[in-house]
PDB file of C-alpha atoms and ligand atoms in Angstrom:
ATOM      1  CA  UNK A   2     -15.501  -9.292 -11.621  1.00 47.00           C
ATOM      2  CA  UNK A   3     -15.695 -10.836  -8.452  1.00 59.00           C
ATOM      3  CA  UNK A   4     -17.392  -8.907  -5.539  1.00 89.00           C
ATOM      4  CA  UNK A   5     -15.500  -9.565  -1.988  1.00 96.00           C
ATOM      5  CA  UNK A   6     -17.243  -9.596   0.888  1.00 98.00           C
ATOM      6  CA  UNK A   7     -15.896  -8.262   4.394  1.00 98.00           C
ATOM      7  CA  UNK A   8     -18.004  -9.009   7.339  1.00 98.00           C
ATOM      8  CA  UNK A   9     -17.202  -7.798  10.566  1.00 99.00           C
ATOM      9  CA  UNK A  10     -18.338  -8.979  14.095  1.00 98.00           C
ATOM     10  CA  UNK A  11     -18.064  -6.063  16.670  1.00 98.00           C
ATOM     11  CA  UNK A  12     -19.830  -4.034  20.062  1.00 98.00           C
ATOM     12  CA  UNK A  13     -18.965  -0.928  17.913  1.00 98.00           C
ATOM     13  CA  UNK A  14     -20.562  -1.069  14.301  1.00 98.00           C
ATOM     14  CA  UNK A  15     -20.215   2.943  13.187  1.00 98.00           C
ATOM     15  CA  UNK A  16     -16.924   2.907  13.942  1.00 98.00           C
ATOM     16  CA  UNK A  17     -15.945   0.441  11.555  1.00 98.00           C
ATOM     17  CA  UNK A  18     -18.584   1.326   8.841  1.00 98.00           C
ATOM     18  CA  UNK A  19     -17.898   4.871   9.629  1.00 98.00           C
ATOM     19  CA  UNK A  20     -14.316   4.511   9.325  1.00 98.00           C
ATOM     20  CA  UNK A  21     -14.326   2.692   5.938  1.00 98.00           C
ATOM     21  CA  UNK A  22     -16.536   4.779   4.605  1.00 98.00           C
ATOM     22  CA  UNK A  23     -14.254   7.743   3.225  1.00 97.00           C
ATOM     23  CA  UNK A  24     -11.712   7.559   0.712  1.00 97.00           C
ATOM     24  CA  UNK A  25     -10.831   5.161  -1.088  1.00 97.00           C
ATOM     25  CA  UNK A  26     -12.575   2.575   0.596  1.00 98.00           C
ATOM     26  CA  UNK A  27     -15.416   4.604   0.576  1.00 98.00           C
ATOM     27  CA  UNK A  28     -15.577   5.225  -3.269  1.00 97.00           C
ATOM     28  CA  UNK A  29     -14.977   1.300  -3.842  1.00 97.00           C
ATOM     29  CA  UNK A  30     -18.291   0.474  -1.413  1.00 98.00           C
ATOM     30  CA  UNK A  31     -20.028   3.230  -3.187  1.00 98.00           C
ATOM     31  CA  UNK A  32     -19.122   1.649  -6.324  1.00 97.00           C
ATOM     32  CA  UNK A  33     -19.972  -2.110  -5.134  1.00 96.00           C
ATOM     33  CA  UNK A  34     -16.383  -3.236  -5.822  1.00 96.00           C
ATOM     34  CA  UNK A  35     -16.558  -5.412  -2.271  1.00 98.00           C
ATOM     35  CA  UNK A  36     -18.828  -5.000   0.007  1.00 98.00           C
ATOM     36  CA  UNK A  37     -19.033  -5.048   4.022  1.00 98.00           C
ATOM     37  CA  UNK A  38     -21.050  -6.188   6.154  1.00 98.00           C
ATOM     38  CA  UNK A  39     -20.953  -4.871   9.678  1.00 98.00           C
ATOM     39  CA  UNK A  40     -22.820  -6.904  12.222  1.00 98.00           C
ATOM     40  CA  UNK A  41     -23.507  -5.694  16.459  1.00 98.00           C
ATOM     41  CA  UNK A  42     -22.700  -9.007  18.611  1.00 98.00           C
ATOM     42  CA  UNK A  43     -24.841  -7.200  21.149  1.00 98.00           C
ATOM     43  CA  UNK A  44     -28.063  -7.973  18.847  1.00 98.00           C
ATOM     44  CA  UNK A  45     -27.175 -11.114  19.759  1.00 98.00           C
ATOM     45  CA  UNK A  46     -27.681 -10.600  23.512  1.00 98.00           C
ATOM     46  CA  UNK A  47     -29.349 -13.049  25.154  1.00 92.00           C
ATOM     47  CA  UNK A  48     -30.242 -11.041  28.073  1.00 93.00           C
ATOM     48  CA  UNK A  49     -33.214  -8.377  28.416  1.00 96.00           C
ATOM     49  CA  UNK A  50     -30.397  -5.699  29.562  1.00 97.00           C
ATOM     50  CA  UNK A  51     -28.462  -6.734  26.519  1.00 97.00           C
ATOM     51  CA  UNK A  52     -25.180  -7.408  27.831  1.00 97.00           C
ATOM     52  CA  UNK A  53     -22.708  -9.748  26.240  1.00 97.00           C
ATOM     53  CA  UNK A  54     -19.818  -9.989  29.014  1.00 97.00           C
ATOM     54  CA  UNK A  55     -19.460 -11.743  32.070  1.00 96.00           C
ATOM     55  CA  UNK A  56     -17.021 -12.094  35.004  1.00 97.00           C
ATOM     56  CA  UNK A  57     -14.154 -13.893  34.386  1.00 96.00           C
ATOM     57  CA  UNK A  58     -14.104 -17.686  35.915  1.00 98.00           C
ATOM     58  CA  UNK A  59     -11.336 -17.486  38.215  1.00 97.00           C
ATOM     59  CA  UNK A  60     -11.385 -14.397  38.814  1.00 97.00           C
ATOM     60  CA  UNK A  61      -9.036 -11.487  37.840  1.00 95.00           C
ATOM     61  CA  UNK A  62      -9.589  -8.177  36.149  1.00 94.00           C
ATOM     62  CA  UNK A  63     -11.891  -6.744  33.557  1.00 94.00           C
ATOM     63  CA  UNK A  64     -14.713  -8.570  31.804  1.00 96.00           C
ATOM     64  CA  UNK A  65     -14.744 -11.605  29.424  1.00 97.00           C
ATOM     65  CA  UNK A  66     -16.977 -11.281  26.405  1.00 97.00           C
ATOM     66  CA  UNK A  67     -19.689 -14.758  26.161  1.00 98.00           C
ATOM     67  CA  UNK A  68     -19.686 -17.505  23.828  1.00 98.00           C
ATOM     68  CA  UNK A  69     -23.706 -17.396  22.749  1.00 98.00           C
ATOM     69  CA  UNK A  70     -23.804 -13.956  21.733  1.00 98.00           C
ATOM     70  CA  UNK A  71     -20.494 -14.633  19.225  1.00 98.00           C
ATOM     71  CA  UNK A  72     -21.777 -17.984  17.845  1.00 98.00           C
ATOM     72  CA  UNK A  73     -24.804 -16.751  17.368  1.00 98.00           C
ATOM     73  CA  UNK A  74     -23.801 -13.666  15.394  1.00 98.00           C
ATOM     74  CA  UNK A  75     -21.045 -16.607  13.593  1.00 98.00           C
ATOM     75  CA  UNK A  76     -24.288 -18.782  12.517  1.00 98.00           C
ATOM     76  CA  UNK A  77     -26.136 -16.001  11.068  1.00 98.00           C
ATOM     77  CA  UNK A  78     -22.999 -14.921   9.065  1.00 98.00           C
ATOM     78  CA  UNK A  79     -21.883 -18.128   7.739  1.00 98.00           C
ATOM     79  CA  UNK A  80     -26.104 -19.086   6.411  1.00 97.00           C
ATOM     80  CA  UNK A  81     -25.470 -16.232   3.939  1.00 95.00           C
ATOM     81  CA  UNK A  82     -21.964 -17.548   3.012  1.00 95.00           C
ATOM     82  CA  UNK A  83     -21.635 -20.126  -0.154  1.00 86.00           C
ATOM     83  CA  UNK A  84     -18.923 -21.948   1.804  1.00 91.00           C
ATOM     84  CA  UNK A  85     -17.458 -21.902   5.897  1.00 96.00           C
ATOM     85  CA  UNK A  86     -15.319 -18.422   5.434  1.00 98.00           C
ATOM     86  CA  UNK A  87     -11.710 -17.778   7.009  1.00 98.00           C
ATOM     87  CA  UNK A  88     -12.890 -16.143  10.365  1.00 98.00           C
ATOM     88  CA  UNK A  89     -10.023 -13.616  11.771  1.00 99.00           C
ATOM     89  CA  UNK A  90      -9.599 -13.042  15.170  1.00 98.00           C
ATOM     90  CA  UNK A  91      -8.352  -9.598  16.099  1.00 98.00           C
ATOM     91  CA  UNK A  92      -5.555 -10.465  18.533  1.00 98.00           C
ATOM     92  CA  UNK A  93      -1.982  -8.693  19.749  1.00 97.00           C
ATOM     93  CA  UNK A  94      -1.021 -12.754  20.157  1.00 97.00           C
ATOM     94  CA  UNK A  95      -1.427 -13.489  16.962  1.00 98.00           C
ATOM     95  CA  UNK A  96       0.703 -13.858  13.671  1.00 98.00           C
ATOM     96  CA  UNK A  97       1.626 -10.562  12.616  1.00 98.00           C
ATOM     97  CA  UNK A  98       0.053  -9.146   9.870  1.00 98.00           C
ATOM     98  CA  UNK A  99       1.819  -8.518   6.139  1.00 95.00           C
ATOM     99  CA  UNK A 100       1.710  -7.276   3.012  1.00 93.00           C
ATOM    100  CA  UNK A 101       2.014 -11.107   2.152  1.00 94.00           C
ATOM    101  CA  UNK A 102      -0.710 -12.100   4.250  1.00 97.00           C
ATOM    102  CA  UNK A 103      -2.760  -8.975   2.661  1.00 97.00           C
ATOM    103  CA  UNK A 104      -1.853 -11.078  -0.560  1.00 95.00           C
ATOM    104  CA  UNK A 105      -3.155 -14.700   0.657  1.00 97.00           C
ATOM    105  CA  UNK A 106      -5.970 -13.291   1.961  1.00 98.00           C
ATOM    106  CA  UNK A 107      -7.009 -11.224  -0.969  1.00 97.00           C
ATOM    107  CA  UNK A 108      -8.181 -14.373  -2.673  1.00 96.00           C
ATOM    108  CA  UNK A 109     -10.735 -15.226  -0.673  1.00 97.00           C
ATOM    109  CA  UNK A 110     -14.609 -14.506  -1.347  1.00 97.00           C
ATOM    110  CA  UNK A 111     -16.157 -13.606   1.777  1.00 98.00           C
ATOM    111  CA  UNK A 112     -13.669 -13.034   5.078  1.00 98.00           C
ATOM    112  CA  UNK A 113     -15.269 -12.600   8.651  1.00 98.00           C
ATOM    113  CA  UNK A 114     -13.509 -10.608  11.083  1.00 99.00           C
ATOM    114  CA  UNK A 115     -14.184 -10.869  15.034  1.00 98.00           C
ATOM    115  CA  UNK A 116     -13.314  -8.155  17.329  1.00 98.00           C
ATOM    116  CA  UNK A 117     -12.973  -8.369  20.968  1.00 97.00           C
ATOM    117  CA  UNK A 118     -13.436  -6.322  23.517  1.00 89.00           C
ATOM    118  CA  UNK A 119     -12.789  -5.990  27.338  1.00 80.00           C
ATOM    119  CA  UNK A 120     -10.436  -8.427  28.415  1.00 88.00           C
ATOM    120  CA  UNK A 121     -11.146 -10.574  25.141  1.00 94.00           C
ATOM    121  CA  UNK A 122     -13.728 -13.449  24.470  1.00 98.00           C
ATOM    122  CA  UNK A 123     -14.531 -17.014  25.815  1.00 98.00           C
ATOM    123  CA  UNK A 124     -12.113 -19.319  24.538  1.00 98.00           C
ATOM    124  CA  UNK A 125     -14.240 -21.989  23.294  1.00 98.00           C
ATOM    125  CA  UNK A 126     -15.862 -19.757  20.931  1.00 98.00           C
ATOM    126  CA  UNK A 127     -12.179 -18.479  19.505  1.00 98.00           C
ATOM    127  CA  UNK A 128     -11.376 -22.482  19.249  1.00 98.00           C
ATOM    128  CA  UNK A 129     -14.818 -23.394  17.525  1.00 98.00           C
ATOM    129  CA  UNK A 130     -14.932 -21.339  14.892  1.00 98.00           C
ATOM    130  CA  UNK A 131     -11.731 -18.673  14.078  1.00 98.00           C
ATOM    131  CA  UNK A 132      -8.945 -20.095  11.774  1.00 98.00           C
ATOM    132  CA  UNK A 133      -6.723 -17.281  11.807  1.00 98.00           C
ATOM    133  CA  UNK A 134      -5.295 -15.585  14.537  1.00 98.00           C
ATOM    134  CA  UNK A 135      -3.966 -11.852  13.155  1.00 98.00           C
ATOM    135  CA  UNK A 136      -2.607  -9.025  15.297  1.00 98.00           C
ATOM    136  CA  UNK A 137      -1.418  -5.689  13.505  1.00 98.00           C
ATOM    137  CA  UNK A 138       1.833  -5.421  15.756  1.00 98.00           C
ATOM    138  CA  UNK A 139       3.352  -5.590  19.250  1.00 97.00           C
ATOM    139  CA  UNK A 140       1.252  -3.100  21.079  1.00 97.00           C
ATOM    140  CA  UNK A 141      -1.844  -3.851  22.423  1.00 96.00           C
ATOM    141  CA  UNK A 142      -5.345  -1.529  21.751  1.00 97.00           C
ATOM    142  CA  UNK A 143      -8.505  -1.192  23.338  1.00 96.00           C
ATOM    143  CA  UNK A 144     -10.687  -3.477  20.698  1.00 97.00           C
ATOM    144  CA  UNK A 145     -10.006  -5.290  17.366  1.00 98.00           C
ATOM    145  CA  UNK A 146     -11.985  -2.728  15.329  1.00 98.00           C
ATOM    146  CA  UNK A 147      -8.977  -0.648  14.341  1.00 98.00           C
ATOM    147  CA  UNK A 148      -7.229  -3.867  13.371  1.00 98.00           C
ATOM    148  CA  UNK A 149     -10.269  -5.213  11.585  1.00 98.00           C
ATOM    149  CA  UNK A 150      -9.676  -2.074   9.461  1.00 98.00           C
ATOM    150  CA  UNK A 151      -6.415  -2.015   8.723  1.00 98.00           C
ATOM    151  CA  UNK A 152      -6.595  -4.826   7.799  1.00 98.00           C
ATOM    152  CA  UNK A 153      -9.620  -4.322   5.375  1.00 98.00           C
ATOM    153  CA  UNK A 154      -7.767  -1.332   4.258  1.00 98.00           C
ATOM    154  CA  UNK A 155      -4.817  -3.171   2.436  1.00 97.00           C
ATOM    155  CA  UNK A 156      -6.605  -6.509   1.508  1.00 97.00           C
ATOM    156  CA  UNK A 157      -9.399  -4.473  -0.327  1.00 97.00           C
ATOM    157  CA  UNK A 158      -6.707  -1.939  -2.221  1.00 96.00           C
ATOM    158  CA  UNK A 159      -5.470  -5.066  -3.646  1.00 95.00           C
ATOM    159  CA  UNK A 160      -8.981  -6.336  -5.261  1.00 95.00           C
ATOM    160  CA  UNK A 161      -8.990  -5.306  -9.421  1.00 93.00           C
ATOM    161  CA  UNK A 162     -10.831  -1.982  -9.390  1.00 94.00           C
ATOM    162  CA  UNK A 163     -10.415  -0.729  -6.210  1.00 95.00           C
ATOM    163  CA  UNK A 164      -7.395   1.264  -6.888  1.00 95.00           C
ATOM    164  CA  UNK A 165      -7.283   3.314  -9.985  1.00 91.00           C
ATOM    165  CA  UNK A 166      -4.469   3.153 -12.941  1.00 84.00           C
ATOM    166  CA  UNK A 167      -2.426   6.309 -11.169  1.00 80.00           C
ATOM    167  CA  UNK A 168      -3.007   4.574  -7.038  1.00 81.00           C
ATOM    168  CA  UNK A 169      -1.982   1.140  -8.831  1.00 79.00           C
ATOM    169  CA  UNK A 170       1.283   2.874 -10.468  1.00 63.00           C
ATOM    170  CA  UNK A 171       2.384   4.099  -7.358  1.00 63.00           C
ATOM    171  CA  UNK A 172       2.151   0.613  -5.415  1.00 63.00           C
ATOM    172  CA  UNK A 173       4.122  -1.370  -7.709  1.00 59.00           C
ATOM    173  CA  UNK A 174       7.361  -0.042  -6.865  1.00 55.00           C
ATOM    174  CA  UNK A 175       7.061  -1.531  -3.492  1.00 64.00           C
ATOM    175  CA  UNK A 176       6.174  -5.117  -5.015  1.00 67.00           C
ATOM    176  CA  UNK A 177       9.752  -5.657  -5.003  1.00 80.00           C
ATOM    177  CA  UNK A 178       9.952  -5.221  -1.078  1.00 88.00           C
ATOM    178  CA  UNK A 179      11.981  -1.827  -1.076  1.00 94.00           C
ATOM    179  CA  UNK A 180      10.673   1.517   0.280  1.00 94.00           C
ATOM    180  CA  UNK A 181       9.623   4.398  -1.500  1.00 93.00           C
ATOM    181  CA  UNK A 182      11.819   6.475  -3.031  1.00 96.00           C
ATOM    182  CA  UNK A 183      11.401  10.065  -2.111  1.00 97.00           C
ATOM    183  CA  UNK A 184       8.831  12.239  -3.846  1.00 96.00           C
ATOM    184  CA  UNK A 185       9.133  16.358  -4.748  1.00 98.00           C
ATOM    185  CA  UNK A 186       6.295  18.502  -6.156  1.00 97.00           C
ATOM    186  CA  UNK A 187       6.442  22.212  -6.769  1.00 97.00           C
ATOM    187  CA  UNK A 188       7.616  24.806  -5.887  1.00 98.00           C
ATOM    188  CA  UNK A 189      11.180  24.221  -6.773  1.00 98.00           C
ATOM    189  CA  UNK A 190      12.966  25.788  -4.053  1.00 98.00           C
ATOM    190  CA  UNK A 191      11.597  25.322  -0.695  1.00 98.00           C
ATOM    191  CA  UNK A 192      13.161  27.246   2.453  1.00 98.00           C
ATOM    192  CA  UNK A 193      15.906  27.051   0.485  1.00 98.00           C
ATOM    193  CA  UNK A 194      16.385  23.554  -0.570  1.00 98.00           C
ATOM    194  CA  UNK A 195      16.202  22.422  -4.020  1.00 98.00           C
ATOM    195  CA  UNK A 196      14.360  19.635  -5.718  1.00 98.00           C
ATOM    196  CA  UNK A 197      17.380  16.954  -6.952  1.00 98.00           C
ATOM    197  CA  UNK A 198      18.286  18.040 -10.070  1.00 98.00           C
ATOM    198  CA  UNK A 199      18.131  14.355 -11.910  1.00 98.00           C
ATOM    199  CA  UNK A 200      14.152  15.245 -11.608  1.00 98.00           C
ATOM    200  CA  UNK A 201      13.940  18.892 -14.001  1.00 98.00           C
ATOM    201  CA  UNK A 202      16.485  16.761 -16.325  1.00 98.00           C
ATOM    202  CA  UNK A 203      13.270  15.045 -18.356  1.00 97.00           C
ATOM    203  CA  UNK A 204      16.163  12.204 -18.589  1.00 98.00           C
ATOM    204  CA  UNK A 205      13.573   9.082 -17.659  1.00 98.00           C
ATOM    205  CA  UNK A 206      16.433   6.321 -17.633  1.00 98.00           C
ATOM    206  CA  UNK A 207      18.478   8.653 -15.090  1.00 98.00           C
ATOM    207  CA  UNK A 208      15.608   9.167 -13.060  1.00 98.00           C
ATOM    208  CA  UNK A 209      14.364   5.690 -13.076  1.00 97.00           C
ATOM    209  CA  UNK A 210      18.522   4.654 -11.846  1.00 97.00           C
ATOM    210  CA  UNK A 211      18.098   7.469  -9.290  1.00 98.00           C
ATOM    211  CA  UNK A 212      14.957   6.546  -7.567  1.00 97.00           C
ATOM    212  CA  UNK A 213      15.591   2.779  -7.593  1.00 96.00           C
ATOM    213  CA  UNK A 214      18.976   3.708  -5.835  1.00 97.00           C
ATOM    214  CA  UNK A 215      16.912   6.028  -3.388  1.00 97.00           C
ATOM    215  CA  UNK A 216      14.760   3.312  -2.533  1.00 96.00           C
ATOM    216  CA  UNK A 217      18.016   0.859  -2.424  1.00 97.00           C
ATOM    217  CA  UNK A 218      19.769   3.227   0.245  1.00 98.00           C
ATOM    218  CA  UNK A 219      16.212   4.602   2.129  1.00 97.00           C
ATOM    219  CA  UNK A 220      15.767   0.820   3.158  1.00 97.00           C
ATOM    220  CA  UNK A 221      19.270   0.371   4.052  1.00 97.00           C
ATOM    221  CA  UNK A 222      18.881   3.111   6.204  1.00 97.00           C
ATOM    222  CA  UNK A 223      15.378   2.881   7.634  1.00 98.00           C
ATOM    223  CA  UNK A 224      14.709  -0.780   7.576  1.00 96.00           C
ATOM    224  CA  UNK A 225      17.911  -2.584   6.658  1.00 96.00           C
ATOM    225  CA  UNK A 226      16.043  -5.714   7.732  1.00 96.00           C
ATOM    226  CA  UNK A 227      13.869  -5.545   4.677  1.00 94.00           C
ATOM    227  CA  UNK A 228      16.857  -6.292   2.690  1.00 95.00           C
ATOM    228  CA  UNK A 229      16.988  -9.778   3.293  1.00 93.00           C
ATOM    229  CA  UNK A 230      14.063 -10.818   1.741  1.00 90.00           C
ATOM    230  CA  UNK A 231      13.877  -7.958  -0.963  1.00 91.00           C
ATOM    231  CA  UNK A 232      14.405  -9.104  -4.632  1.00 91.00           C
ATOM    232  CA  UNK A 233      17.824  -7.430  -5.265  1.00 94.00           C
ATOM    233  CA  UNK A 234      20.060  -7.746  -8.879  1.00 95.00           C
ATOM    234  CA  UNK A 235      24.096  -8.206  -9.167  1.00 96.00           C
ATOM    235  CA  UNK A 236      23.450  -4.136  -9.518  1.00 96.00           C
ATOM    236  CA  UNK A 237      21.599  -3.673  -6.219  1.00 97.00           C
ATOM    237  CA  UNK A 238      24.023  -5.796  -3.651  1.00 96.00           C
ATOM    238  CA  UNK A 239      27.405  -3.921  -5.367  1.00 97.00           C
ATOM    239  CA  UNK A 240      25.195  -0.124  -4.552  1.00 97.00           C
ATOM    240  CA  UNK A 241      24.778  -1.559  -1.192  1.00 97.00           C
ATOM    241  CA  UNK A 242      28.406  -2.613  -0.841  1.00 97.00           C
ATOM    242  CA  UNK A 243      29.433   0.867  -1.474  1.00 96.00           C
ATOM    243  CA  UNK A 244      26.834   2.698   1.187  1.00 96.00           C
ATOM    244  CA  UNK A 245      28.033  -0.125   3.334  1.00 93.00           C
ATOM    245  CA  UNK A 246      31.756   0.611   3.112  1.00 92.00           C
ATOM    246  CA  UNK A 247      31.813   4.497   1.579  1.00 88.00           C
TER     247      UNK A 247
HETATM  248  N1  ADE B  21      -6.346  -6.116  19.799  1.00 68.46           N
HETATM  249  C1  ADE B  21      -5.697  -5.396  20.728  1.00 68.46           C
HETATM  250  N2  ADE B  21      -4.462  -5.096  20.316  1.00 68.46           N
HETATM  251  C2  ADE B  21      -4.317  -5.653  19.070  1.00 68.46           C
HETATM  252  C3  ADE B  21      -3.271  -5.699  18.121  1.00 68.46           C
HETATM  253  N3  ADE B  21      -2.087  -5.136  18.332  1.00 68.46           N
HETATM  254  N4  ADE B  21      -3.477  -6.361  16.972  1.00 68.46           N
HETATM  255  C4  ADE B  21      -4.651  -6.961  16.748  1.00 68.46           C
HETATM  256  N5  ADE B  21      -5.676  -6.945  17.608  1.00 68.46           N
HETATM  257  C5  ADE B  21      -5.515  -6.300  18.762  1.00 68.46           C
END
């Protein structure tokens, strides 16, 4: 089995190792399914009072992180790489991420994500050596970390082994691009509403029709524009017709 490698170029190292640490990411790492490797730019100072920002040429607001520290950091990374890795820069400008993109990126062996900080990072670094640019939607955060791992989060779920035979189950039924159906566990009534009935029935062909049409009508109601590119049957479009036009 292949072991993936994650490294991760930040100013705030526990909160990325800290954060991946529990759950299932945590039991994977424990179990040496991928590993991570979380590296401090700022050991990579090149100044006695170990700072790795400057003002911005210019002028303007806020603080720019350097280009030394962040190559340097780069070099060590890529010495223990067998070939140049995909570096990932942490951005709200660039593509936005996806379960697709999760996919593609899934098949690499080592990936190297940069976080910035402050007002962001000297852009001859970002041109010299990152080859994606990835932001996790249109807001904007304080530092890349939390993107960095998100964005571990759903890449690493997809490596063989990291999710167990029940996790796995559960993610197939949004392979096909629909939403979730809705999910019920005891008791049977709660404050007075009953679990669907289809469910008690032990009827596996009615429930399997039921939930697929759940998921059919949940994503025409909560994110009709995942229907476009969701792989839908002859059956599918005529159930949509009908919510359409009741
Ligand atoms: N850094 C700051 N905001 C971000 C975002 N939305 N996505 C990725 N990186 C970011």
């Amino acid at each position: 089995m292949r072991n993936m490698r994650f490294h991760v170029m930040t100013l705030f190292p526990d909160m990325v190792s800290q954060g991946l640490a529990s759950s299932i990411t945590g039991r994977a790492l424990e179990k040496e399914i991928f590993s991570l490797n979380v590296v401090n730019i700022r050991d990579y100072s090149r100044d006695k009072h170990r700072h790795v920002d400057d003002y911005p040429y210019g002028g303007g607001a806020g603080m720019v992180m350097q280009p030394d520290p962040v190559y340097d950091c780069y070099a060590d990374i890529v010495k223990s790489c067998g070939k140049k890795p995909r570096v990932i820069y942490m951005t709200p400008q660039g593509t936005v991420f996806s379960q697709k993109i999760a996919q593609e990126l899934a098949l690499e062996e080592e990936l190297v994500f940069l976080c910035g900080h402050y007002e962001g990072i000297d852009d001859r670094v970002l041109e010299e050596i990152v080859t994606d640019y990835l932001s996790i939607g249109d807001y904007v955060l304080t530092g890349g970390e939390l993107p960095a791992m998100v964005m571990i989060d759903s890449i690493s779920r997809l490596i063989p082994g990291v999710l167990n035979n029940k996790e796995s189950a559960e993610y197939e039924s949004f392979q096909d691009g629909l939403l979730e159906y809705p999910q019920y566990t005891r008791p049977e009534v709660y404050h007075g509403m009953r679990v669907p009935e289809v469910l008690l029935s032990g009827h596996h062909a009615n429930i399997e029709k039921w939930r697929h049409e759940q998921s059919l009508k949940r994503t025409f109601l909560r994110r009709p524009d995942l229907l476009d590119r969701a792989c839908l049957s002859p059956s599918d479009k005529k159930y949509l017709e009908g919510l359409k036009n009741p």
